[in-house]
CSV table of C-alpha atoms in Angstrom, one decimal:
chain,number,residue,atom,x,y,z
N,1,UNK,CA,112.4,124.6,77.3
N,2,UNK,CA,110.9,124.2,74.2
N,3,UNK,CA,108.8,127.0,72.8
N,4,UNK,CA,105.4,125.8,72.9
N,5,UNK,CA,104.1,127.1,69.4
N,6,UNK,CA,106.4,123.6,68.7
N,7,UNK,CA,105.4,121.0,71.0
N,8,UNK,CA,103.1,118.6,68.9
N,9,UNK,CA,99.5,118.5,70.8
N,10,UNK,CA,98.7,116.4,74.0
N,11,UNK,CA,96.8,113.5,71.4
N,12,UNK,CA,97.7,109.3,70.4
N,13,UNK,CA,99.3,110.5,67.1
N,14,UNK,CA,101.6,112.4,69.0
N,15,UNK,CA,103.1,109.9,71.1
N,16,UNK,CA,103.4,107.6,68.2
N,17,UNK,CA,105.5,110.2,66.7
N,18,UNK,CA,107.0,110.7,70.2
N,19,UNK,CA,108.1,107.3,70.1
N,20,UNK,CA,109.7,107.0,67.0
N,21,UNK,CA,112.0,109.5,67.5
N,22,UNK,CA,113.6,108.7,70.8
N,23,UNK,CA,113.6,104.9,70.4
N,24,UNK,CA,117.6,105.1,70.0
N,25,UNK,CA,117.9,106.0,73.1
N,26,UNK,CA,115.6,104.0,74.9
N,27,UNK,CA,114.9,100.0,75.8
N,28,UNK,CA,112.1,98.4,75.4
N,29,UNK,CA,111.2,97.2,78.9
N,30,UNK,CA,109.7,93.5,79.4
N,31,UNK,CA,106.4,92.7,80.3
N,32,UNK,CA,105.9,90.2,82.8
N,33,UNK,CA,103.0,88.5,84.6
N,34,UNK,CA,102.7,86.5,88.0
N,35,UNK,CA,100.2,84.6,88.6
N,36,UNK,CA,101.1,84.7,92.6
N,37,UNK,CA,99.7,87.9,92.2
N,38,UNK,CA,96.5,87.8,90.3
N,39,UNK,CA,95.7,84.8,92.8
N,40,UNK,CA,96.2,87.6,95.8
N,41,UNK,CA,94.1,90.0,93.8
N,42,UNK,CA,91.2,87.9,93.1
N,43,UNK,CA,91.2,87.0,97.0
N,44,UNK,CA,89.1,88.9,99.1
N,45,UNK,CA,90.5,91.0,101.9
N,46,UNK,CA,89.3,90.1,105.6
N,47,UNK,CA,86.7,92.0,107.2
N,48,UNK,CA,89.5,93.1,109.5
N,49,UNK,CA,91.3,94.9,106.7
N,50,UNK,CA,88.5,97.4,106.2
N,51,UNK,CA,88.2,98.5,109.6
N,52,UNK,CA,88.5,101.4,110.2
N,53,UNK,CA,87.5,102.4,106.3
N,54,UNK,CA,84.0,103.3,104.7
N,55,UNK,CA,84.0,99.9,103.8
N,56,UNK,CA,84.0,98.6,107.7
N,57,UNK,CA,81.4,96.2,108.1
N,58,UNK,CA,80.6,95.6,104.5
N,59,UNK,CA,81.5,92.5,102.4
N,60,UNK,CA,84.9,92.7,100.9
N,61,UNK,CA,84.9,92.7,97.4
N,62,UNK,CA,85.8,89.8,95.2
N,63,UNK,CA,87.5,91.0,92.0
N,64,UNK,CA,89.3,89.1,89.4
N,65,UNK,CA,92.2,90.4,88.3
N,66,UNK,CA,95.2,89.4,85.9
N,67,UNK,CA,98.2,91.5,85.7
N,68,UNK,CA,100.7,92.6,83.0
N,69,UNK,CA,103.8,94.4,84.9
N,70,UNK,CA,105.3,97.1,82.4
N,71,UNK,CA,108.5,97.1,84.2
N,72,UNK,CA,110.5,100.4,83.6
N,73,UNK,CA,113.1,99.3,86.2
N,74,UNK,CA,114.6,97.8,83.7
N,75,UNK,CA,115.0,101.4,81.5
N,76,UNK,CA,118.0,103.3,81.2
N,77,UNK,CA,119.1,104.8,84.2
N,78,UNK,CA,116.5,102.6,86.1
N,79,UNK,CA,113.2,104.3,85.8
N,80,UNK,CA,110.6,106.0,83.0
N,81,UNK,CA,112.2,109.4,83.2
N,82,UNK,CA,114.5,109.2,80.1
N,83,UNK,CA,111.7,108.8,77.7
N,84,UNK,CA,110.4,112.2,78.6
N,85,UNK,CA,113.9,113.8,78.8
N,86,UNK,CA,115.2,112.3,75.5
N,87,UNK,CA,112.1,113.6,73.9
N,88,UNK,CA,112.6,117.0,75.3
N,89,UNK,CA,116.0,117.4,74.0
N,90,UNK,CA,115.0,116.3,70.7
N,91,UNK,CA,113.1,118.8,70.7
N,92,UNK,CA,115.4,121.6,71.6
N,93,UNK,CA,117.3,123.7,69.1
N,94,UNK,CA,121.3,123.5,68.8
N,95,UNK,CA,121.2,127.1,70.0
N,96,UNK,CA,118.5,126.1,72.8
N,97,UNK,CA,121.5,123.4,73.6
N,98,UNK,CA,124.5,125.1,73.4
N,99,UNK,CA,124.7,126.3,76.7
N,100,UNK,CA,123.6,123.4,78.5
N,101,UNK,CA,120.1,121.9,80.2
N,102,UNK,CA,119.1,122.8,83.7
N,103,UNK,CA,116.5,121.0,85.9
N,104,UNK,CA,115.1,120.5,89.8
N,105,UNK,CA,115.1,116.4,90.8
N,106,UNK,CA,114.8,114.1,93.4
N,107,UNK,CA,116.7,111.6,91.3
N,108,UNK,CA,115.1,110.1,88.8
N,109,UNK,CA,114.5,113.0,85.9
N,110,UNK,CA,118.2,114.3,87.2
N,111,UNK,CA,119.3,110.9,86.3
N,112,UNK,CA,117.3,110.6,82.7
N,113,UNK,CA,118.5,114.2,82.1
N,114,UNK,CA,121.9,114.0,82.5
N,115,UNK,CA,121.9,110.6,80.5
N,116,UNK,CA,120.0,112.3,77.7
N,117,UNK,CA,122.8,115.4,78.0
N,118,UNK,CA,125.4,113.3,77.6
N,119,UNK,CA,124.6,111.1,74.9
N,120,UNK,CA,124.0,114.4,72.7
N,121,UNK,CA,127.6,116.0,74.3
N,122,UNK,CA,125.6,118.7,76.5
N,123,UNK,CA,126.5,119.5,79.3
N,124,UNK,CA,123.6,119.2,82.4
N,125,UNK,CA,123.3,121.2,85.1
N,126,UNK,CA,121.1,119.3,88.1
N,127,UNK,CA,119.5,121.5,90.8
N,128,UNK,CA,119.3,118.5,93.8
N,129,UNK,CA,117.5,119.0,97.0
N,130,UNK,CA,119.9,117.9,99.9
N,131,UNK,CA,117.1,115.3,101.2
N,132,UNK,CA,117.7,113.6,97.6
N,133,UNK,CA,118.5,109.5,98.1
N,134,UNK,CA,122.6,109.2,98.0
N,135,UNK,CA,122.3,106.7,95.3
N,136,UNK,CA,120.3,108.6,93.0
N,137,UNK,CA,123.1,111.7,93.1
N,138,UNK,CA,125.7,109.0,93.0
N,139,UNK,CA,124.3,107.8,89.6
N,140,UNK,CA,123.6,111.7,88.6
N,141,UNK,CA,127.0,112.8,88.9
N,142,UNK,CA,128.1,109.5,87.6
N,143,UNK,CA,126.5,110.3,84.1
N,144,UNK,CA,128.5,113.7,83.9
N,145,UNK,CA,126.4,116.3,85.6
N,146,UNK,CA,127.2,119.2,87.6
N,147,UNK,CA,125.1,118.8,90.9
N,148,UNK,CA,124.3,121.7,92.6
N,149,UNK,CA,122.3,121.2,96.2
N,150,UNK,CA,119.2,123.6,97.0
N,151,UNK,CA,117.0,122.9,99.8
N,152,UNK,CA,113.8,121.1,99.4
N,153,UNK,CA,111.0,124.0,98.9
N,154,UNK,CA,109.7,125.4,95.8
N,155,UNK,CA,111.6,128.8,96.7
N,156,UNK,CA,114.8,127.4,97.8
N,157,UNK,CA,115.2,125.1,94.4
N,158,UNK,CA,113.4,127.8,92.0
N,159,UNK,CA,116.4,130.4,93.3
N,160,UNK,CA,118.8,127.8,92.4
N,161,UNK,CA,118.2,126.8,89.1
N,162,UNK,CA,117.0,130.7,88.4
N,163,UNK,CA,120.8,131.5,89.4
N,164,UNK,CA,122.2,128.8,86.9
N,165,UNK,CA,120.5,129.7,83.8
N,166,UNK,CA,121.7,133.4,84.7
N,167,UNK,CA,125.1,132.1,84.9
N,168,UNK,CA,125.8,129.7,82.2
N,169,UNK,CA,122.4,130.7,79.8
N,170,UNK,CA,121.2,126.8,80.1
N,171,UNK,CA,118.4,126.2,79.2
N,172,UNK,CA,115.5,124.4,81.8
N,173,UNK,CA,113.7,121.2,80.9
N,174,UNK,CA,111.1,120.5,84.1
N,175,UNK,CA,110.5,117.0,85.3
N,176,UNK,CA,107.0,117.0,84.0
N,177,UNK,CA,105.5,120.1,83.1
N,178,UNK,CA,106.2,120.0,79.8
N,179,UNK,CA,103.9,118.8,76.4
N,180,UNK,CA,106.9,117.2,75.3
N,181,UNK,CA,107.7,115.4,78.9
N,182,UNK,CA,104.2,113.9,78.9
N,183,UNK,CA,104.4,112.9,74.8
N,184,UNK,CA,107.9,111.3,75.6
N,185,UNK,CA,106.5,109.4,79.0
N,186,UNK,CA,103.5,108.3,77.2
N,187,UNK,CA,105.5,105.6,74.9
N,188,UNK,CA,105.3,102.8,77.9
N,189,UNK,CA,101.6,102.5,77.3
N,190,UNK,CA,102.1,102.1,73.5
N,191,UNK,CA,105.1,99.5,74.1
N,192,UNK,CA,102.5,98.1,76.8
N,193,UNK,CA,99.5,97.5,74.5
N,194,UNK,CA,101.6,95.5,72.0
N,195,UNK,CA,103.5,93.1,74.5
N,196,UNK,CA,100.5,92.1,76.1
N,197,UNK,CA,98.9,91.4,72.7
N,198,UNK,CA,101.9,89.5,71.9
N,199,UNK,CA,102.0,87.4,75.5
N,200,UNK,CA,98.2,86.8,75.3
N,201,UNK,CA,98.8,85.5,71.1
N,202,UNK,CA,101.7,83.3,72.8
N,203,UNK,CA,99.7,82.2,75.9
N,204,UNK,CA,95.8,82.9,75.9
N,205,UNK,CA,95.6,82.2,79.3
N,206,UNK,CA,97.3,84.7,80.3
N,207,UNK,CA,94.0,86.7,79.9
N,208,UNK,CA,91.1,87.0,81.9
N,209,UNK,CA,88.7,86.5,78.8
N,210,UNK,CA,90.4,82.7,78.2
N,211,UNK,CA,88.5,80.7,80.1
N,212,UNK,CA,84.7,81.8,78.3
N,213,UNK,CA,86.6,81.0,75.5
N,214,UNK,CA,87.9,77.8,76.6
N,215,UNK,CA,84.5,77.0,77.5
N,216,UNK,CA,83.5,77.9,74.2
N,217,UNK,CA,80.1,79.8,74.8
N,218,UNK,CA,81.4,83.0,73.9
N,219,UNK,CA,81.0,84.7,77.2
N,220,UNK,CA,82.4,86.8,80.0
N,221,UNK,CA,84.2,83.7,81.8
N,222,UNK,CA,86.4,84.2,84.6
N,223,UNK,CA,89.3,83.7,83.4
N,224,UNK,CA,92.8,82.6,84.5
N,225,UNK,CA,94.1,78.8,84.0
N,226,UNK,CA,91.8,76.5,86.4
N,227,UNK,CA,94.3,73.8,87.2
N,228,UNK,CA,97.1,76.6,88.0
N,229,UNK,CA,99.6,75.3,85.9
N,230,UNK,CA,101.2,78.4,84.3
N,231,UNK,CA,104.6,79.1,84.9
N,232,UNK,CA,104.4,82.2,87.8
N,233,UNK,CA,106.5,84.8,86.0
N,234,UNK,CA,106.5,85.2,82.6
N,235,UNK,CA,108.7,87.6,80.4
N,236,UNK,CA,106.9,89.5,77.9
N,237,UNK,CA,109.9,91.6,76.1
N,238,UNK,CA,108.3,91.3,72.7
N,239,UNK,CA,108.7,93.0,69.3
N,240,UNK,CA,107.0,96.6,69.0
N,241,UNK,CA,104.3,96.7,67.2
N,242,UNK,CA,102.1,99.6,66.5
N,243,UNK,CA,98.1,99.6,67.9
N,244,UNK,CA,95.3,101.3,66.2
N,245,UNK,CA,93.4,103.2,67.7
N,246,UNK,CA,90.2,101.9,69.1
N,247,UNK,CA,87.0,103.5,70.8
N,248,UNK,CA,86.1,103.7,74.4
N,249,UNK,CA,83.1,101.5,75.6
N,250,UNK,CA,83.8,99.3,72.5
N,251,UNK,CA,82.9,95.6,73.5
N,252,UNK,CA,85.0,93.0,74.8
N,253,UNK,CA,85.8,90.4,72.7
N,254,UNK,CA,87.1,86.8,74.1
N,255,UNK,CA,90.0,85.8,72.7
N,256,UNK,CA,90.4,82.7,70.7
N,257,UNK,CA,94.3,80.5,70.8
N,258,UNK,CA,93.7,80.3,66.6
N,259,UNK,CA,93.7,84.6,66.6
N,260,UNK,CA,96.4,86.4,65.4
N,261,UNK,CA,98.3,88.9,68.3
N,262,UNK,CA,97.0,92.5,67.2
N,263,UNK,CA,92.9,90.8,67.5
N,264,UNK,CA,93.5,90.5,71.5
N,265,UNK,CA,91.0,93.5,72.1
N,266,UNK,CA,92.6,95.7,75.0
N,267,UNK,CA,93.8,96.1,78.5
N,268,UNK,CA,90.6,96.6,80.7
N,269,UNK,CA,93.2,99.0,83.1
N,270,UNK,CA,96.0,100.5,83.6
N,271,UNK,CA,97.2,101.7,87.0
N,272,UNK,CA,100.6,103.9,87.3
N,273,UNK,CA,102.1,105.9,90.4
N,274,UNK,CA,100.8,109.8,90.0
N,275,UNK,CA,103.1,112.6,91.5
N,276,UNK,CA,103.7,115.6,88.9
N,277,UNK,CA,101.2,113.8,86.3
N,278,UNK,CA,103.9,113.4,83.6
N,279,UNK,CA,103.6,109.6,83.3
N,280,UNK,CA,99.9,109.5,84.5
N,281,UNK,CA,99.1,112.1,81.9
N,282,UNK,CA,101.2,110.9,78.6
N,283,UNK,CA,100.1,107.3,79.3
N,284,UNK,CA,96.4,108.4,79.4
N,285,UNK,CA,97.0,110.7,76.3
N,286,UNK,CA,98.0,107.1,74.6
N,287,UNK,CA,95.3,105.5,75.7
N,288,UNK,CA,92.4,107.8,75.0
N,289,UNK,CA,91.1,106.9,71.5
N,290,UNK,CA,91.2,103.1,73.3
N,291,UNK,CA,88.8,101.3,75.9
N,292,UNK,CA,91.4,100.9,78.4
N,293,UNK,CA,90.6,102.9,81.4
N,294,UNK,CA,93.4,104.9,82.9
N,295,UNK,CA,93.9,105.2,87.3
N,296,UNK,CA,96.3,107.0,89.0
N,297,UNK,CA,98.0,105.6,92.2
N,298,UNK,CA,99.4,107.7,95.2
N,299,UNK,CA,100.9,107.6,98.7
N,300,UNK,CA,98.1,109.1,101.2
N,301,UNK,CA,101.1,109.9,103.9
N,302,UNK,CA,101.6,113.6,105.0
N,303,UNK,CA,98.9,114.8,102.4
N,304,UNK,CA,101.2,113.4,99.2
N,305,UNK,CA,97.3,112.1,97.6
N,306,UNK,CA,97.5,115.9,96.5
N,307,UNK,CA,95.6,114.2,93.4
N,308,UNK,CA,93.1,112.6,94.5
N,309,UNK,CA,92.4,115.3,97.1
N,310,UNK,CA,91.9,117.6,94.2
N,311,UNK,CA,89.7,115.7,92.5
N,312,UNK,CA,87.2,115.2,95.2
N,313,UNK,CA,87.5,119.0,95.8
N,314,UNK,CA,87.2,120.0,92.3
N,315,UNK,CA,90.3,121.7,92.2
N,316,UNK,CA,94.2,121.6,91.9
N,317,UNK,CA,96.2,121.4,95.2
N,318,UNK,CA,99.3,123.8,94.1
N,319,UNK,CA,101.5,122.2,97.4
N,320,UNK,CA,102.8,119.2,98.8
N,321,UNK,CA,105.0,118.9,101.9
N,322,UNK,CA,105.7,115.0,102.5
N,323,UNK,CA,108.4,112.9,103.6
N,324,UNK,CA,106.9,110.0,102.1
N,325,UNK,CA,108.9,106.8,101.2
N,326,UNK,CA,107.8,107.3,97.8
N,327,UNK,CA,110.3,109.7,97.2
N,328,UNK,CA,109.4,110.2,93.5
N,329,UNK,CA,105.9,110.8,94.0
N,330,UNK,CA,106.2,114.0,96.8
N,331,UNK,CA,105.6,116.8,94.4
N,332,UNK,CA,102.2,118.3,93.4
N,333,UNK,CA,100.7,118.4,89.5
N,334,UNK,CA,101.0,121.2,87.5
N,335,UNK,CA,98.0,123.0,86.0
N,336,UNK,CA,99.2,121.4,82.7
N,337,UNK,CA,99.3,118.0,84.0
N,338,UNK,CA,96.0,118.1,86.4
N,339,UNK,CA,94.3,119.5,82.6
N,340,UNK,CA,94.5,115.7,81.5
N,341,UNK,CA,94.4,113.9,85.1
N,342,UNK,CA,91.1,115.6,86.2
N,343,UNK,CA,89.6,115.2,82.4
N,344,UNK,CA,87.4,112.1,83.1
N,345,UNK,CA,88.0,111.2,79.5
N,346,UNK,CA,91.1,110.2,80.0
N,347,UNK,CA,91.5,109.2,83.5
N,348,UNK,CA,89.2,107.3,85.7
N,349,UNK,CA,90.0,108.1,89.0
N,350,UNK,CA,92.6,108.2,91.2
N,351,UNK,CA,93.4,105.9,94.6
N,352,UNK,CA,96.0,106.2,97.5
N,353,UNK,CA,97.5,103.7,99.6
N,354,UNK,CA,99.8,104.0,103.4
N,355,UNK,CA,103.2,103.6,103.4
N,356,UNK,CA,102.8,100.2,105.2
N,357,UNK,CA,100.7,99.2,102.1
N,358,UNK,CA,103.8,100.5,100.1
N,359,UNK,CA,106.2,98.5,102.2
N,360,UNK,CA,103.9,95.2,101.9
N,361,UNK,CA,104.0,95.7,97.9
N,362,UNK,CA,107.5,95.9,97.8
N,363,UNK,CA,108.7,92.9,100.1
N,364,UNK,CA,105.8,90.9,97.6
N,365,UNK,CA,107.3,91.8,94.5
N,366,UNK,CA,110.9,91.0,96.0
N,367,UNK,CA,109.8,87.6,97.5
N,368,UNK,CA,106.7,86.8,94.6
N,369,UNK,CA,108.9,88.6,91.4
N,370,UNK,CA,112.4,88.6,92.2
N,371,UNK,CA,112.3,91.9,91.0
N,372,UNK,CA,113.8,95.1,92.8
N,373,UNK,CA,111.6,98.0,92.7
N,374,UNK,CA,111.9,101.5,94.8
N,375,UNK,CA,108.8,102.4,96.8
N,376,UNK,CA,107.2,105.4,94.0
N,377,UNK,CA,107.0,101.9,91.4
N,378,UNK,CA,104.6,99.6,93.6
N,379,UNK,CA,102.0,101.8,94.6
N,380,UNK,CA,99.9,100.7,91.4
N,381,UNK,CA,99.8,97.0,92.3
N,382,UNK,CA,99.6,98.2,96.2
N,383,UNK,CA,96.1,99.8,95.0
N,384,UNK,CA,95.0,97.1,93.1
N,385,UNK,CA,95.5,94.5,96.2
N,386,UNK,CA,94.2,96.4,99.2
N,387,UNK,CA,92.0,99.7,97.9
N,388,UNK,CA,88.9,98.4,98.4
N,389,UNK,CA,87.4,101.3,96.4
N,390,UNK,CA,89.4,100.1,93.5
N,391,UNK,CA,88.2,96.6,94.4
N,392,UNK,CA,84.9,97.3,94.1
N,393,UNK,CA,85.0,98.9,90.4
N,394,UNK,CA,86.7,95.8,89.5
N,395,UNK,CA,83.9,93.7,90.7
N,396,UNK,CA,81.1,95.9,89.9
N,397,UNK,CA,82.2,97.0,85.9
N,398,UNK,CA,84.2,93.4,85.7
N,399,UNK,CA,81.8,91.1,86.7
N,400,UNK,CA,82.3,87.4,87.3
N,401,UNK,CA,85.3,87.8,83.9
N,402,UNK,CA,87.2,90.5,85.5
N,403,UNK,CA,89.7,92.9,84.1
N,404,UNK,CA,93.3,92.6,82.6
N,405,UNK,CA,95.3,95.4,84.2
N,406,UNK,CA,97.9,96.9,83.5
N,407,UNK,CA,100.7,97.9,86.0
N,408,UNK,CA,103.3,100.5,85.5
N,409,UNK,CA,107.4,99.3,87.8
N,410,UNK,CA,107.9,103.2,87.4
N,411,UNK,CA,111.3,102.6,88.6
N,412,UNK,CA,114.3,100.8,90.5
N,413,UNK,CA,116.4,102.6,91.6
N,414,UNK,CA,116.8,101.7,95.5
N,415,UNK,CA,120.4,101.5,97.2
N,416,UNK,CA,121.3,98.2,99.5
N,417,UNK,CA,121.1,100.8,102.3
N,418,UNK,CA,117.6,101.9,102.0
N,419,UNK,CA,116.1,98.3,101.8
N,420,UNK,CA,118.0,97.2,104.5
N,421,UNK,CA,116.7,100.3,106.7
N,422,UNK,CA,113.3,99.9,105.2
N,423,UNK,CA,112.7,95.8,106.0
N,424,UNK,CA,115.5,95.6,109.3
N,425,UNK,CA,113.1,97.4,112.0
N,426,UNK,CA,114.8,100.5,111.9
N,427,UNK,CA,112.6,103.8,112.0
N,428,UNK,CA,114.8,105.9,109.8
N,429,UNK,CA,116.1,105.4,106.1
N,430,UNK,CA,117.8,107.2,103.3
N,431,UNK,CA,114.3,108.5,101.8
N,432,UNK,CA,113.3,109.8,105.3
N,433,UNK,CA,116.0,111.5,107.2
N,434,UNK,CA,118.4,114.8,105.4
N,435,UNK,CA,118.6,118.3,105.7
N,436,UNK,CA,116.2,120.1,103.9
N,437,UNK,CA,115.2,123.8,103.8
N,438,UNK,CA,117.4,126.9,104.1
N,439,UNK,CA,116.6,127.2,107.7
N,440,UNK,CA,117.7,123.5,108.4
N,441,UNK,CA,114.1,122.0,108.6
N,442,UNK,CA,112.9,119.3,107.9
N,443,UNK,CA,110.0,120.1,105.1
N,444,UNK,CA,109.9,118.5,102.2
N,445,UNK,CA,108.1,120.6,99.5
N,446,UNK,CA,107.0,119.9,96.0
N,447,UNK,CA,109.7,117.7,95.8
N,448,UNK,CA,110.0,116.5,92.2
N,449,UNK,CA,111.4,113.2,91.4
C-alpha cells in the first residue's frame, strides 16, 4: 500500500482533496427521503418492544425524526467501496502498480478493487473467503480479477494473500485500514451535506426546522409537513457543491423558503453501518469541523457489536467470529480506524441492532422505498427505528423540533437467492451457510467486506 509518509492526514481538507481526484470514477449517488419513514420514527415503540431491555417498563421515547437516505447502492459496483479503492490506487506509484493489487474481501471492496484495477489496466488479485455470497464473486471475477479462495480466519486469508504478493510482487491495498481508504470513503458525507442543502432550498419541508418557521416565531418547531401532503419518496441527486466548514455546537438556525441552498445549517445526524471503521471513520473525518454528530450502527449477533463493545470497555476488540447476515459488517476495526471511532470528537456513539431488526429494516425499505438494499446497508435506519437508546438522545438533545438524520444505503448488492431465502421461511441463506476454515468449520473470523 501506499507509503504512509504520503497519505494526506485523517482532516476535512483532505477529503475535499480526496474527492476531487477520484470523481471520474465515481457517481454521485441520490439522496432520497420518505416520509413513510420519518412517520415510523417519530412513533413511539410499544411498551412490549422494550421488554426485555433496560428500557422495560419505562416510557418509550418519542423522537422526531426526518431522514435523508444517502443511497450508495446506487455506486459503481453497488456499494461505497470504490471511493476508498479508487483513491488508494491513485495514490499508488506506476512501479507500486506494475505488478498488480492484492486484497482479502467478502465482496464488496473485492468488487470496488477489481473495478478500480481495471479501469487503470491492472491487474487484481482477490483473496476470497469460501463463505463469500456467490453473487459478490460472480461480479468480482466478472470485472477481471483473479479469485483465489482462502478460508475465513485471519490466518487462513493473511497466508493467502502473503503467498500472492511473494509470487507475482502485487502490491496489497486492505479494505479499510488505510489513511487513504478512509479519505476516499469519506466523500459520501461531503456529497451528503450538499444534496440535502439542495432538497431542503427545493422543498423546506423536507426539514425538521420548517414548521417553527412556517409558524414564523423563530423557534425549535417540530417539523415535518402537518397536513402530510409531501410526495413519500423524493430524489435528491443534486449538483455537488462544496460545504464550508462549520463548528460543532454552533446554533441551529430555522430555515426560511426565501434562503438560498448553502444557508440550510446542517444535518443534526448521521448514522452509517460500522464494521472495519473505514466508512464510519472517513465520514466522521468529513464531518468534524461541522455540528453534525456522527453514530455508528452494528449487528449485535454472535458478538459482531465488536465496536460498541469496545467502547463500553475502553478498549479495541482485535476479533470477531460471526455469521451474521450483515455479511459486510463481520470483521473487527483496526487500531487505525478505532483511533477516529473511539475519539468522541468525532463520533458520538455507537448502537447495535438483531438480525430480526435487520430483516424488519430491509422488507420496509423494499415495501416503503422500492429500493433493494443488502442487510450490512439498513442497519442505520434499523437503529434509528427500534434502539431505544438512540431514541432517547433524539428526544432528549432534539426536543419537541427533532433532528434531520442522515442515513448512509452502504450497499446493494443482494442476489434473488438470498432474499428469497431470507423472506420465504427458510432457516438457511447464501450469507449463512459455506465452508469456512482450513479444518472445514464453520467460523467466520474477521471477515472483511
Amino acid at each position: 500500500m501506499a507509503d504512509l509518509s504520503r497519505c494526506l492526514p485523517l482532516e476535512r481538507s483532505s477529503v475535499e482533496a480526496a474527492h476531487n481526484l477520484i470523481k471520474p470514477y465515481i457517481h454521485e449517488t441520490p439522496v432520497l427521503t420518505c416520509q413513510t419513514f420519518n412517520d415510523l420514527a417519530s412513533t413511539p415503540q410499544l411498551p412490549s418492544a422494550l421488554i426485555g431491555t433496560p428500557f422495560e417498563g419505562q416510557r418509550p421515547a418519542t423522537p422526531k425524526m426526518n431522514f435523508f437516505f444517502k443511497c450508495e447502492n446506487y455506486q459503481r459496483i453497488g456499494a461505497f467501496k470504490i471511493r476508498g479503492a479508487s483513491y488508494a490506487l491513485e495514490h499508488l506509484s506506476k512501479a507500486e502498480l506494475r505488478n498488480g493489487v492484492v486484497t482479502h474481501s467478502s465482496g464488496n471492496h473485492a468488487q470496488a478493487l477489481a473495478l478500480a484495477a481495471r479501469t487503470r489496466h491492472v491487474r487484481a488479485y482477490i483473496v476470497m473467503p469460501t463463505i463469500s455470497t456467490p453473487s459478490k464473486i460472480a461480479a468480482t471475477q466478472g470485472y477481471g480479477a483473479d479469485v483465489i479462495f482462502s478460508g475465513s480466519t485471519s490466518e487462513d486469508r493473511e497466508s493467502v494473500v502473503e503467498d500472492v504478493i511473494k509470487r507475482t510482487g502485487a502490491t496489497l491495498v486492505p479494505p479499510y485500514d488505510h489513511p487513504d481508504i478512509i479519505l476516499g470513503q469519506g466523500t459520501m458525507a461531503l456529497e451528503l451535506e450538499a444534496q440535502v442543502r439542495e432538497l431542503v432550498h427545493e422543498d423546506p419541508a423536507l426539514s425538521v426546522r420548517y414548521k417553527a418557521t412556517a409558524n414564523g416565531d423563530g423557534g425549535p418547531g417540530t417539523g415535518g409537513r402537518e397536513n402530510g401532503t409531501s410526495e413519500d419518496v423524493r430524489d435528491g441527486n443534486s449538483t455537488h457543491h462544496e460545504t464550508p466548514p462549520t463548528t460543532k455546537g454552533t446554533p441551529s438556525a430555522c430555515v426560511c423558503p426565501a434562503q438560498r441552498a448553502g444557508h440550510y445549517p446542517h444535518l443534526h445526524a448521521v448514522l452509517a453501518p460500522l464494521g472495519g471503521g473505514g466508512m464510519l471513520s472517513g465520514i466522521a473525518t468529513a464531518m468534524a469541523p461541522t455540528p453534525t454528530l456522527v453514530f455508528g450502527a452494528e449487528p449485535s449477533f454472535q458478538g459482531a457489536d465488536d465496536g460498541r463493545r469496545g467502547l463500553l470497555q475502553r478498549a479495541r476488540i482485535p476479533s470477531v467470529k460471526t455469521l451474521t447476515i450483515a455479511d459486510g459488517l463481520r470483521t473487527p476495526l483496526s487500531p487505525l480506524t478505532w483511533s477516529v471511532v473511539s475519539d468522541q470528537s468525532k463520533v458520538e456513539g455507537v448502537y447495535a441492532v438483531t438480525e430480526e431488526q435487520i430483516k424488519r429494516a430491509m422488507r420496509l425499505v423494499f415495501e416503503r422505498m422500492k429500493v433493494v438494499v443488502e442487510p450490512s446497508a439498513v442497519v442505520g435506519l434499523a437503529v434509528a427505528l427500534w434502539d431505544e437508546g438512540f431514541r432517547r438522545v433524539v428526544e432528549e438533545r432534539g426536543g419537541e423540533g427533532g433532528w434531520d438524520v442522515g442515513v448512509v444505503f452502504s450497499g446493494g448488492n443482494v442476489g434473488v437467492e438470498a432474499l428469497g431465502e431470507l423472506f420465504g421461511g427458510k432457516r438457511k441463506g447464501e450469507r449463512e451457510v459455506g465452508t469456512v476454515g482450513r479444518d472445514g468449520g464453520r467460523v467466520a473470523e474477521n471477515v472483511a467486506g
